[in-house]
N, C-alpha and C. Protein backbone atom coordinates (compact mmCIF):
# COMPACT_ATOMS: atom_id res chain seq x y z
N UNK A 1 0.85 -1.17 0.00
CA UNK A 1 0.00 0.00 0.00
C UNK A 1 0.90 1.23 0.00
N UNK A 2 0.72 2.28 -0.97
CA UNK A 2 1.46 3.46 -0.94
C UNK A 2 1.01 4.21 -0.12
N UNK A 3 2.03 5.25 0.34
CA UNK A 3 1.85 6.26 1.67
C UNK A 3 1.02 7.22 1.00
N UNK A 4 0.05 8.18 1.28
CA UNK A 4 -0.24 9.68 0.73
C UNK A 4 0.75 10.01 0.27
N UNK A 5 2.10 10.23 0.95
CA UNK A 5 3.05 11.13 0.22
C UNK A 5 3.32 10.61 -1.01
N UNK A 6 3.67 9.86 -1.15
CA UNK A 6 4.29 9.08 -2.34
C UNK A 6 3.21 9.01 -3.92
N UNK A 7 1.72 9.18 -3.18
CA UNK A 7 0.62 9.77 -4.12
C UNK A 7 0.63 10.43 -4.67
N UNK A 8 1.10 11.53 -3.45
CA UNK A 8 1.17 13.20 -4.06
C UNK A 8 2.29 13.31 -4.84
N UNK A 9 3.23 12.83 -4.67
CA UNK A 9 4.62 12.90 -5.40
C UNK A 9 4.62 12.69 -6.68
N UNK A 10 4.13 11.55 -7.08
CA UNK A 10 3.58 10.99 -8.31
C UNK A 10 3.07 11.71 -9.07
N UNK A 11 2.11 12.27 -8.47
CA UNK A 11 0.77 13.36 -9.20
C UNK A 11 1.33 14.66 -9.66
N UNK A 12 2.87 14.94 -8.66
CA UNK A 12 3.08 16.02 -9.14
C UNK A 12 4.23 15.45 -10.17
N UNK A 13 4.41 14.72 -10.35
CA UNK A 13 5.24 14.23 -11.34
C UNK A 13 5.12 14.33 -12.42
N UNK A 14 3.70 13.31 -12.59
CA UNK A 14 3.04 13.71 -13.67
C UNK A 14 2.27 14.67 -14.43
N UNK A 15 1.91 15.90 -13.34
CA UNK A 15 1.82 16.98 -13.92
C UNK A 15 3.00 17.82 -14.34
N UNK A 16 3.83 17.41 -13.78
CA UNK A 16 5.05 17.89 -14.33
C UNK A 16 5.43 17.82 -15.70
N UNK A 17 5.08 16.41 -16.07
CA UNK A 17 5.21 15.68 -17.99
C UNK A 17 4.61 15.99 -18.49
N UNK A 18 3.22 16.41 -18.26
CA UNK A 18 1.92 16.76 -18.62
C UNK A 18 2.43 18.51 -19.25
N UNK A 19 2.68 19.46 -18.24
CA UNK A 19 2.71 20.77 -18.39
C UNK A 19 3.98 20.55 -19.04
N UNK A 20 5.49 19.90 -19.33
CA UNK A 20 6.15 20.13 -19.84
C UNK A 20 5.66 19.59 -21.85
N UNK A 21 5.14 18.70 -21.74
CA UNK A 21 4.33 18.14 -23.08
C UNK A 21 3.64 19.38 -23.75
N UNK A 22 2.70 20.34 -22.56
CA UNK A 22 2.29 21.17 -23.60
C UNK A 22 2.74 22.74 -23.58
N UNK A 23 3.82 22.46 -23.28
CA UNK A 23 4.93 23.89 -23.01
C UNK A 23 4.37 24.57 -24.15
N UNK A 24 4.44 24.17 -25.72
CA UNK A 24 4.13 24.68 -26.65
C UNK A 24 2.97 26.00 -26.46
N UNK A 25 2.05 24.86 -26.15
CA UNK A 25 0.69 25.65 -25.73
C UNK A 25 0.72 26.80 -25.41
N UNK A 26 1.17 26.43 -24.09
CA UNK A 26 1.51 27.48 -23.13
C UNK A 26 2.18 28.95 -23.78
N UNK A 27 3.07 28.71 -24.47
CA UNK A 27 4.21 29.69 -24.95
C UNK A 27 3.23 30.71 -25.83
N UNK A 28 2.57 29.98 -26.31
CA UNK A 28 1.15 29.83 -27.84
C UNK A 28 0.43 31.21 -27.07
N UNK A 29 -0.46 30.49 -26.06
CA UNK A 29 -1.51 31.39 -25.09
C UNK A 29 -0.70 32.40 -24.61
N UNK A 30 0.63 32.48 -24.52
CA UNK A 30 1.44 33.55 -23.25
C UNK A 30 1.59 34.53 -24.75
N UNK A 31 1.98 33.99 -25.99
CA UNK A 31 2.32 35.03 -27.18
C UNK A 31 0.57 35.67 -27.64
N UNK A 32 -0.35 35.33 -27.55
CA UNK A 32 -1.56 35.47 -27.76
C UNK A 32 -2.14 36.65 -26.84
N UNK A 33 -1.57 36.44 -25.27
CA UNK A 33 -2.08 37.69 -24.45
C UNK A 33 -1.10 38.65 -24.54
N UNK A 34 0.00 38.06 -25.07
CA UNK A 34 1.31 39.91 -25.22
C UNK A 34 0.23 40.29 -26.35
N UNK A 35 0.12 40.14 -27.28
CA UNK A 35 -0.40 40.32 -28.84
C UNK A 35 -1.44 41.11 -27.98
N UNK A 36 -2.77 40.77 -27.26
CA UNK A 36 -3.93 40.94 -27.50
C UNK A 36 -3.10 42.05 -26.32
N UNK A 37 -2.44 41.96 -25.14
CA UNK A 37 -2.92 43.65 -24.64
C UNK A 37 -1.88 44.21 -25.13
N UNK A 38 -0.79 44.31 -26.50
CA UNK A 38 -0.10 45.80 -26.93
C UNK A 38 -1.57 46.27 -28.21
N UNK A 39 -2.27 45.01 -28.56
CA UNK A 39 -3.31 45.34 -29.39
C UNK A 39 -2.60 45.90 -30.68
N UNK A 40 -3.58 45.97 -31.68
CA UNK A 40 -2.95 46.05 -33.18
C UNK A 40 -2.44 47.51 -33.38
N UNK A 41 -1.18 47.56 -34.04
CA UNK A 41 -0.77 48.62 -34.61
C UNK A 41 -0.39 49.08 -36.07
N UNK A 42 -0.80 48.11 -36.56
CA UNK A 42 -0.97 48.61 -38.20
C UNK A 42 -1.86 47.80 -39.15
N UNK A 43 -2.34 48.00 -39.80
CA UNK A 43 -3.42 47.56 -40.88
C UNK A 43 -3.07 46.15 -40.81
N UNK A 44 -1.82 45.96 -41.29
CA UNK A 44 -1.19 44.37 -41.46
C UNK A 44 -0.92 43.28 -40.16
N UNK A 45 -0.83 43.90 -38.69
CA UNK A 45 -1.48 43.07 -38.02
C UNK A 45 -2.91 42.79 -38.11
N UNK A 46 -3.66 43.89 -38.22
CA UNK A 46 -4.85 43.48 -37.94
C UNK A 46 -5.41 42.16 -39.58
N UNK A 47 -4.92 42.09 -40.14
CA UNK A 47 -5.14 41.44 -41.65
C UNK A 47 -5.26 39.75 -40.46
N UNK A 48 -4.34 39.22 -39.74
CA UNK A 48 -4.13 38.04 -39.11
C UNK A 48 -4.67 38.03 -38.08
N UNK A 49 -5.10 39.12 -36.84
CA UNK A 49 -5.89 39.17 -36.03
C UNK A 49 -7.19 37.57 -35.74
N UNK A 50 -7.34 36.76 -34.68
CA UNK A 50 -7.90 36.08 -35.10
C UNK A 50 -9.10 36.37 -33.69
N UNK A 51 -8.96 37.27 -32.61
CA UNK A 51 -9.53 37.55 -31.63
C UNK A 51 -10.14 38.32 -31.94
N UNK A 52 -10.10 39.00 -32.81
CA UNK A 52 -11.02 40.32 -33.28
C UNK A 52 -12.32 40.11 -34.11
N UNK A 53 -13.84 40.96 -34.12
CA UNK A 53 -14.41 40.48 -35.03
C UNK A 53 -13.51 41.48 -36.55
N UNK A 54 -14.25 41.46 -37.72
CA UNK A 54 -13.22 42.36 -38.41
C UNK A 54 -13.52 43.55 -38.17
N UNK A 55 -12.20 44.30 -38.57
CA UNK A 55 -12.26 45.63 -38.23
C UNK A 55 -12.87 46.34 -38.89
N UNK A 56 -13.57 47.20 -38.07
CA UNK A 56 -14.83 48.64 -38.85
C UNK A 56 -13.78 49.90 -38.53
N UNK A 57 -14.12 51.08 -39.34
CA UNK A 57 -13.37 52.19 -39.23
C UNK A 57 -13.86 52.85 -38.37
N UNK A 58 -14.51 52.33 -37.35
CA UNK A 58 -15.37 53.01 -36.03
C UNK A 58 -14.21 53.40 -35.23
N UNK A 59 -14.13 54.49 -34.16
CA UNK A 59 -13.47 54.34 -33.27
C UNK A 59 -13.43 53.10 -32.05
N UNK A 60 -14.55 52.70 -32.02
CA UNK A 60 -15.34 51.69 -30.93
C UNK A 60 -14.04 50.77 -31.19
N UNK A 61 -13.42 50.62 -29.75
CA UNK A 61 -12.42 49.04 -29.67
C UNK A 61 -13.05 47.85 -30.51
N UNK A 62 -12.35 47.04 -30.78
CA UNK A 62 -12.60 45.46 -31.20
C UNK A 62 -13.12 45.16 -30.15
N UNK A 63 -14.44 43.85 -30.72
CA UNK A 63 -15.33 43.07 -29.75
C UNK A 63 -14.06 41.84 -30.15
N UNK A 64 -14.03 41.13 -28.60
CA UNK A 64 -13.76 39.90 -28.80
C UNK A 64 -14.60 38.73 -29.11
N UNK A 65 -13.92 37.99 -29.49
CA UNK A 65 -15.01 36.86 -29.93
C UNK A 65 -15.06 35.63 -28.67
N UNK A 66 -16.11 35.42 -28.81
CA UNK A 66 -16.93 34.24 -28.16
C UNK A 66 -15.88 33.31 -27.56
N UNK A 67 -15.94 32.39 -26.54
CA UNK A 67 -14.98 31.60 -26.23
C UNK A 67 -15.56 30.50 -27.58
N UNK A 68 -16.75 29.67 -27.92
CA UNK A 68 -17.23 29.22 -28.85
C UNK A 68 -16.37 29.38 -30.07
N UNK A 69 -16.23 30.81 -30.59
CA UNK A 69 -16.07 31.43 -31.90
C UNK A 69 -13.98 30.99 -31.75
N UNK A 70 -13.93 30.98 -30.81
CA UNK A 70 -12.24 31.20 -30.73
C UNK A 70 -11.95 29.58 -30.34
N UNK A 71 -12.16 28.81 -30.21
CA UNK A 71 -12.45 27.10 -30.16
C UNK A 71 -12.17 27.22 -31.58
N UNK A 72 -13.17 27.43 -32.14
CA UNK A 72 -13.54 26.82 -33.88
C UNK A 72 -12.15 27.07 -34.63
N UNK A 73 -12.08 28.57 -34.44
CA UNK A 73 -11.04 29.33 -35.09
C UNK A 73 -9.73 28.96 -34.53
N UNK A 74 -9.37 28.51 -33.71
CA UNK A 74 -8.00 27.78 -33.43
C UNK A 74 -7.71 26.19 -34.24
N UNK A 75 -6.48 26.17 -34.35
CA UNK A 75 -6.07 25.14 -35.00
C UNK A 75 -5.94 24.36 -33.82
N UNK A 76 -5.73 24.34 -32.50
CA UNK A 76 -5.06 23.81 -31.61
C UNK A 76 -6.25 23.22 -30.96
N UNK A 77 -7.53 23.14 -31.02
CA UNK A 77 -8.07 22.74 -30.76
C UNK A 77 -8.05 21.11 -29.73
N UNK A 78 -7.37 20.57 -30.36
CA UNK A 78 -7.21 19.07 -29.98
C UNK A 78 -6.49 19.17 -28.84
N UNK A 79 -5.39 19.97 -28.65
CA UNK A 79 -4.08 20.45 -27.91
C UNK A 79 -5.20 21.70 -26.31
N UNK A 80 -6.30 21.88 -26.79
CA UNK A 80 -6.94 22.61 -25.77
C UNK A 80 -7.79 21.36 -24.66
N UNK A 81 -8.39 20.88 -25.92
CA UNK A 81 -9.23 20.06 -25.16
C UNK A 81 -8.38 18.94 -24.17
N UNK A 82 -6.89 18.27 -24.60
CA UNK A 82 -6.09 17.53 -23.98
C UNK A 82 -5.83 18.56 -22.89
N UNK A 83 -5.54 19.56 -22.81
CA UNK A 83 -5.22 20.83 -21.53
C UNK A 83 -6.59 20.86 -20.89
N UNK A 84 -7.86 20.84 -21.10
CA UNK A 84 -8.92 21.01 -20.66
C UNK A 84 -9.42 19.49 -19.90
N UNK A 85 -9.12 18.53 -20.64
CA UNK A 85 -8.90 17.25 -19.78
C UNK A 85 -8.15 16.83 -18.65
N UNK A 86 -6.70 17.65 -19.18
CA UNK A 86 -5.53 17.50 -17.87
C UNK A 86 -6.07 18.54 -16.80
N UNK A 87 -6.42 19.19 -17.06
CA UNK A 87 -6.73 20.29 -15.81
C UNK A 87 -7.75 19.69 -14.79
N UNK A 88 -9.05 19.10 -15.93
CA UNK A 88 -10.09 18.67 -15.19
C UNK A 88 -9.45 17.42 -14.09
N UNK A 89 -8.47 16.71 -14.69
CA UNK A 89 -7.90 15.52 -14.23
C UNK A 89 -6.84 15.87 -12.64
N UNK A 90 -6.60 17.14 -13.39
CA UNK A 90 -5.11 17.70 -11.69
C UNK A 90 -6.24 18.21 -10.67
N UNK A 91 -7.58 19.02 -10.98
CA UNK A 91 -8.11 19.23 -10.38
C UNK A 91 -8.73 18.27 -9.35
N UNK A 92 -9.29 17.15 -10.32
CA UNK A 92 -10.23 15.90 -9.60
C UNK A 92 -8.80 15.16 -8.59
N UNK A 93 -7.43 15.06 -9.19
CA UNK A 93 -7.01 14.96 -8.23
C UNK A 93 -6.19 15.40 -7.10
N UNK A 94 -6.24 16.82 -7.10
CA UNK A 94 -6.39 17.79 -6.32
C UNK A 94 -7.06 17.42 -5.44
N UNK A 95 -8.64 17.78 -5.58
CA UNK A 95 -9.64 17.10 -4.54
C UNK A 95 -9.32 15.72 -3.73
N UNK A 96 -9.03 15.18 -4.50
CA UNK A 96 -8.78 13.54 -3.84
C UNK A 96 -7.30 13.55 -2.81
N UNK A 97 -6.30 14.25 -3.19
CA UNK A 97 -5.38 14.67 -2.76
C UNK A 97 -6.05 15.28 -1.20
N UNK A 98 -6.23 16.57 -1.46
CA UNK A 98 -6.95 17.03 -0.18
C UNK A 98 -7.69 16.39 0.86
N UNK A 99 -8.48 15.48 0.21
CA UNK A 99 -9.31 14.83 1.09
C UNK A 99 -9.00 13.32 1.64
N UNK A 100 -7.23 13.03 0.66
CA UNK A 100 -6.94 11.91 1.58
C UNK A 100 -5.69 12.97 2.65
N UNK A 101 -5.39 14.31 2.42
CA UNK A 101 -4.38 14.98 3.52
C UNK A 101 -5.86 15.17 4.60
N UNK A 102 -6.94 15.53 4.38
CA UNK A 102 -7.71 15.91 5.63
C UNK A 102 -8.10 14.60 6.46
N UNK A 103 -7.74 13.53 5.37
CA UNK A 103 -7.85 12.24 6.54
C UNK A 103 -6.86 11.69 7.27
N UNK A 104 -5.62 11.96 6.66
CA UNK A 104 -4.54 11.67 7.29
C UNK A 104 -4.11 12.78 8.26
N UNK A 105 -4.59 14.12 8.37
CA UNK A 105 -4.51 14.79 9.29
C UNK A 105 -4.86 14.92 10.51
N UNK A 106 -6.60 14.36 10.01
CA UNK A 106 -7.15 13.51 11.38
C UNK A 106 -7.33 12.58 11.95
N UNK A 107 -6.48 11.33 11.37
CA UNK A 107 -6.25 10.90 11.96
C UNK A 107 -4.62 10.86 12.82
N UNK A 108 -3.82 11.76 12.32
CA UNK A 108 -2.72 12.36 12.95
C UNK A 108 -3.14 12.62 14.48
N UNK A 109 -4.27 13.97 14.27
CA UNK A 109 -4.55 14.26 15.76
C UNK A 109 -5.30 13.15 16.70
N UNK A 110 -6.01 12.39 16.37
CA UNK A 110 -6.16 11.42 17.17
C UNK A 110 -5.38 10.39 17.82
N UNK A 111 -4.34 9.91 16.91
CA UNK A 111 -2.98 9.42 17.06
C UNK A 111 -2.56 10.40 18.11
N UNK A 112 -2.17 11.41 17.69
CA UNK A 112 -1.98 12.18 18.93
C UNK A 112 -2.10 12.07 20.31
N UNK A 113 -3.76 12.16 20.20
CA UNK A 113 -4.81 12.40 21.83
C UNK A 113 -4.40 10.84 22.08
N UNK A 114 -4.23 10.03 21.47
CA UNK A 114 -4.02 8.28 22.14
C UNK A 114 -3.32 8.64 23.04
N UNK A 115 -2.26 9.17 21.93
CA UNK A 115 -0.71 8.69 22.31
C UNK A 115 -0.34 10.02 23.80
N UNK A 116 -1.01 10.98 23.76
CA UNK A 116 -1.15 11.63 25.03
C UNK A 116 -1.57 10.87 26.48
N UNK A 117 -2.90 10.30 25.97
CA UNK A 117 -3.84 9.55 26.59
C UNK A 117 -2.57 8.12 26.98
N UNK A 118 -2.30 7.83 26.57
CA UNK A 118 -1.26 6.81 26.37
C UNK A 118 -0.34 7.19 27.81
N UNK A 119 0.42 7.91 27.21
CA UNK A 119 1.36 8.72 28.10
C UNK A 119 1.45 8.58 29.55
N UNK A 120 0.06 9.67 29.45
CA UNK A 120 -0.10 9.91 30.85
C UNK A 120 -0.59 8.54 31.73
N UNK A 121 -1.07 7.86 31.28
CA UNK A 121 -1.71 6.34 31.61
C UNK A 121 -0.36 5.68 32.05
N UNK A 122 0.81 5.78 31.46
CA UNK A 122 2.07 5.37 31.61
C UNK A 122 2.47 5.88 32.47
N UNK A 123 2.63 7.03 33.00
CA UNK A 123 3.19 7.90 33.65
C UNK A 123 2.70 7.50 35.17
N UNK A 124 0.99 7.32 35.09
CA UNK A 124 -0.07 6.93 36.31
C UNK A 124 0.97 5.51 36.97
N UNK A 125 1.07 4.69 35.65
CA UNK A 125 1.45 3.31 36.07
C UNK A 125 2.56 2.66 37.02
N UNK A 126 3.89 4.17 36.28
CA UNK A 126 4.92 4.24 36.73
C UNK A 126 4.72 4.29 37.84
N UNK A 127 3.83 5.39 38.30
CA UNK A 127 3.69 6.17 40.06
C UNK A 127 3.17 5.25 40.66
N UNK A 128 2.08 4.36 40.01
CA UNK A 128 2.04 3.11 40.96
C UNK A 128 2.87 2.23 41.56
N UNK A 129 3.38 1.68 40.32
CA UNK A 129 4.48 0.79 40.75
C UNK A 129 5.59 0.99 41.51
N UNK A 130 6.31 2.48 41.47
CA UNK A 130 7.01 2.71 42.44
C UNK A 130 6.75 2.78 43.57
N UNK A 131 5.04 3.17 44.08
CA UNK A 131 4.82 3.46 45.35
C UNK A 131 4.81 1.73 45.96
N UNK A 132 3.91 1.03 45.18
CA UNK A 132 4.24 -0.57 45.47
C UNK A 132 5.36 -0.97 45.88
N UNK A 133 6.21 -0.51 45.17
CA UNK A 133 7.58 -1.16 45.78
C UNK A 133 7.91 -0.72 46.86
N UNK A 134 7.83 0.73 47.30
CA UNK A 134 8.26 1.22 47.62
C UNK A 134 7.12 0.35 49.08
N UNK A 135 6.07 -0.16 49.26
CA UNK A 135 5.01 -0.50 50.31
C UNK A 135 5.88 -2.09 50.27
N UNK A 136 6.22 -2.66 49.17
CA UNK A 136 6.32 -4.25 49.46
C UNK A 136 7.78 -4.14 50.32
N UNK A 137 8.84 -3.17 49.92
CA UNK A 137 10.04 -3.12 50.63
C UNK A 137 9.76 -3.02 51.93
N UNK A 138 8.69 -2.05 52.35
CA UNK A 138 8.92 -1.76 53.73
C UNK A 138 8.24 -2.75 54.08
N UNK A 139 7.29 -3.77 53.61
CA UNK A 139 6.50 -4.96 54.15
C UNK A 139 7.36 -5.95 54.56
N UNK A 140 8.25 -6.16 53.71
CA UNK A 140 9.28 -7.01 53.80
C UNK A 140 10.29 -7.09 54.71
N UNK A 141 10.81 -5.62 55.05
CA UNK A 141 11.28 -5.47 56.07
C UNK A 141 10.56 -5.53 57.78
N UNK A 142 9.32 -5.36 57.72
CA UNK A 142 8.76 -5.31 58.52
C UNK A 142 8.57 -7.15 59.15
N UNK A 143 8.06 -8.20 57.96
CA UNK A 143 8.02 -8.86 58.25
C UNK A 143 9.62 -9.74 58.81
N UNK A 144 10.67 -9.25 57.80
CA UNK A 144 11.67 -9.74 58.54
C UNK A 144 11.79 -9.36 59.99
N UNK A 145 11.91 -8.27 60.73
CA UNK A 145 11.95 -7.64 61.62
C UNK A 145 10.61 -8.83 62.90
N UNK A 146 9.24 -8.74 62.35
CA UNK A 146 8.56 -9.86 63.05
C UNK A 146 8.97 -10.94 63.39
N UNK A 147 9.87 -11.27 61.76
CA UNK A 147 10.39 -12.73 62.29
C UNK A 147 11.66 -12.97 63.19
N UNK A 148 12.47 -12.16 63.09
CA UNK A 148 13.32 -11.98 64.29
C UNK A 148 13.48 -11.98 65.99
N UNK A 149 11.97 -11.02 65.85
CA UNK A 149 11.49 -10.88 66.95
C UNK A 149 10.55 -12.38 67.48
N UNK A 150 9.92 -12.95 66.72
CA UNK A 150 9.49 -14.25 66.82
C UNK A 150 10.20 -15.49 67.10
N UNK A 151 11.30 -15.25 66.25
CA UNK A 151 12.69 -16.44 66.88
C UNK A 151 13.41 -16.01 67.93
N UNK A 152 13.49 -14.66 68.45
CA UNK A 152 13.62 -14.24 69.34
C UNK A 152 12.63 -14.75 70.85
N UNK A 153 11.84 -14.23 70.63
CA UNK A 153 10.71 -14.97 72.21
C UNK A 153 11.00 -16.23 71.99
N UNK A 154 10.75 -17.10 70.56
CA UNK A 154 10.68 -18.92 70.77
C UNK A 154 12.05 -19.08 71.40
N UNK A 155 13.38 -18.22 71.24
CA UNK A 155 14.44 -18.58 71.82
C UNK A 155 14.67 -18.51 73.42
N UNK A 156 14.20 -17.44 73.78
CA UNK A 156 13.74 -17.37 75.19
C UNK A 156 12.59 -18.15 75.81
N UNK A 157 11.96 -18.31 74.88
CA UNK A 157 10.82 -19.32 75.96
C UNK A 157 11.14 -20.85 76.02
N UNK A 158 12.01 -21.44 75.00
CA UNK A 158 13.19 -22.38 74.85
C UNK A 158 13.89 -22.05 75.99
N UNK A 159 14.52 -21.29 76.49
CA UNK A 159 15.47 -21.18 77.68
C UNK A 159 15.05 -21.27 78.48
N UNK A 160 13.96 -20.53 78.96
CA UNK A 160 13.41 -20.56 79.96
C UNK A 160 12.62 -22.13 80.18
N UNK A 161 11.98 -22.85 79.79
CA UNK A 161 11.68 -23.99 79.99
C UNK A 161 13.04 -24.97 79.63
N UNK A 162 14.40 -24.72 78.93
CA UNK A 162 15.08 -25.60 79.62
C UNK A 162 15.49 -25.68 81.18
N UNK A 163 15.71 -24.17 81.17
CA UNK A 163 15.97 -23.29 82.55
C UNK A 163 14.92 -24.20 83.78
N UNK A 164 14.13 -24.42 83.76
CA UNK A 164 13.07 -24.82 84.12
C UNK A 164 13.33 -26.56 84.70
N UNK A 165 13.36 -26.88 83.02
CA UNK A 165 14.22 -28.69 83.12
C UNK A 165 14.89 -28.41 84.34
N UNK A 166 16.13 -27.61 84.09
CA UNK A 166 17.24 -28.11 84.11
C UNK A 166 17.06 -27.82 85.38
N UNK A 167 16.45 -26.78 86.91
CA UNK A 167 16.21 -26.81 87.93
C UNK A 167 15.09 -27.67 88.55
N UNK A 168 14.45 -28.70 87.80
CA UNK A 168 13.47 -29.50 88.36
C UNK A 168 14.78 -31.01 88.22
N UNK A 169 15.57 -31.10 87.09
CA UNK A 169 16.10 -32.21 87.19
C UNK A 169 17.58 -32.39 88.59
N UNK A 170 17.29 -30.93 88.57
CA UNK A 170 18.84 -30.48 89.94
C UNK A 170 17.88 -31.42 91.00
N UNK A 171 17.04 -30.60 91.37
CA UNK A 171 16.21 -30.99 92.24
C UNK A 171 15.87 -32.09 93.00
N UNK A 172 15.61 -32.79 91.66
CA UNK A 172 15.22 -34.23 91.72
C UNK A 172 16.82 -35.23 92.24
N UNK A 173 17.70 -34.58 91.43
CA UNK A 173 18.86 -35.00 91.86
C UNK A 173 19.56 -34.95 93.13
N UNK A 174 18.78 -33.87 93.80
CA UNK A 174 19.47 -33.39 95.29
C UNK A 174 18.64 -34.52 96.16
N UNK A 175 17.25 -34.43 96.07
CA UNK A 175 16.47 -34.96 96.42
C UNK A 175 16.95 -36.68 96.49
N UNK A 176 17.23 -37.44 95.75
CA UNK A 176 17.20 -38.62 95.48
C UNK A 176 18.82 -38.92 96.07
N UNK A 177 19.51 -38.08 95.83
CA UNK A 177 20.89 -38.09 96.38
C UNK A 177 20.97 -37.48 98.20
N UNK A 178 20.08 -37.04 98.12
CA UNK A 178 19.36 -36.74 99.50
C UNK A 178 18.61 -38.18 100.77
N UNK A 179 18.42 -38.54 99.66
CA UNK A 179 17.51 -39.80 100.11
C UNK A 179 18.52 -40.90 100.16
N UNK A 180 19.31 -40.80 99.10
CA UNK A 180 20.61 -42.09 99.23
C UNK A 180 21.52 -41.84 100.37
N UNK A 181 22.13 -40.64 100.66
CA UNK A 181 22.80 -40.68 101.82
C UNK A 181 22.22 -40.06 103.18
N UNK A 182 20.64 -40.15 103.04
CA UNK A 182 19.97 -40.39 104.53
C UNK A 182 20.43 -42.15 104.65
N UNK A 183 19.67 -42.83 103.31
CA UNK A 183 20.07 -44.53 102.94
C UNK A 183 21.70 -44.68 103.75
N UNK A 184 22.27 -44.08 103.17
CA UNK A 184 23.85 -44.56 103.67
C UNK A 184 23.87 -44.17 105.42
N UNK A 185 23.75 -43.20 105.66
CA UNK A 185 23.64 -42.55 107.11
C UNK A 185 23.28 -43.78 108.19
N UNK A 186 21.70 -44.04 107.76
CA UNK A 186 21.44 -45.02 108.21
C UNK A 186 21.73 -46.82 108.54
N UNK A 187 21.92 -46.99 107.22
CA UNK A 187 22.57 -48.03 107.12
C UNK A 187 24.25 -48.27 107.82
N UNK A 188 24.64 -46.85 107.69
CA UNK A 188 25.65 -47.05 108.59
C UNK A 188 25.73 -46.75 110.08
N UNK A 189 24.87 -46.02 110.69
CA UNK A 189 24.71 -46.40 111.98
C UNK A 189 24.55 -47.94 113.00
N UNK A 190 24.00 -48.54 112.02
CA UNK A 190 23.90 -50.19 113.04
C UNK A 190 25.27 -50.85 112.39
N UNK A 191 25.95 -50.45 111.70
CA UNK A 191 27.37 -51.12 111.55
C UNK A 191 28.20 -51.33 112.80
């Protein structure tokens, strides 16, 4: 699929071949309006005159003739109507030209408003996500910090109930070693 530009490029391309093809013309019509505004200055131009009706010895300017009357009377006829075709043709695509730039223009600005719309949506996303992180870091730390403090008490309440053992098993030990050498005491008195 070709771009617009590359449309337009074309088009002017070819009007380019087009207007250089009928340069002739052109030169033709550009020698035709010098002619018609220095207007006639002696009998013997006016003899070839082909814009004029013929000349009366009136003072009254020359009537021009008819666009009709000046068609007929040109030889170039064929060479007008191909200029009268190309024109109609640069014109029609002129129009078409225009009206694919007024579509590609608007849809430019909408592209635009997306891509604004876009943007700022990005921009929103960013600010989210940083604040997230910025909430999961301190969560994270927080929970490490819990868990510290959690292996912390289980470590102390571990101590403290060995602490615990370990003065119920003294105990028991004094006690029973208490009881063995009341045992011995006794036993050795009737020796």
């Amino acid at each position: 699929m070709t771009s617009w530009r590359q449309d337009y490029l074309l088009a002017l391309e070819s009007r380019d071949k087009s207007e250089q093809s009928q340069k002739a013309l052109y030169d033709a019509c550009a020698a035709t309006g010098l002619e018609i505004e220095k207007g006639p200055t002696d009998s013997a131009d006016l003899s070839h005159t082909t814009l004029a009706e013929p000349v009366s010895t009136s003072t009254e300017p020359p009537k021009l003739l008819s666009a009709q009357k000046l068609v007929q009377a040109s030889p170039n006829t064929g060479i007008l109507e191909k200029t009268r075709t190309d024109l109609s043709e640069a014109q029609r695509s002129k129009a078409v030209m225009q009206s694919r730039l007024q579509d590609a223009t608007n849809d430019l600005q909408q592209l635009k408003l997306q891509s604004a719309r876009d943007r700022k949506r990005l921009d929103e996303l960013t600010s989210d996500k940083a604040t997230l992180t910025l909430r999961l870091k301190d969560r994270d730390e927080e929970l490490k910090g819990k868990t510290k403090l959690l292996e912390l008490n289980m470590a102390e309440d571990q101590a403290q109930r060995l602490k615990k053992e370990n003065e119920d098993l003294v105990e028991r030990w004094m006690k029973r070693m208490g009881k063995e050498a009341d045992a011995m005491n006794e036993a050795s008195k009737f020796n």
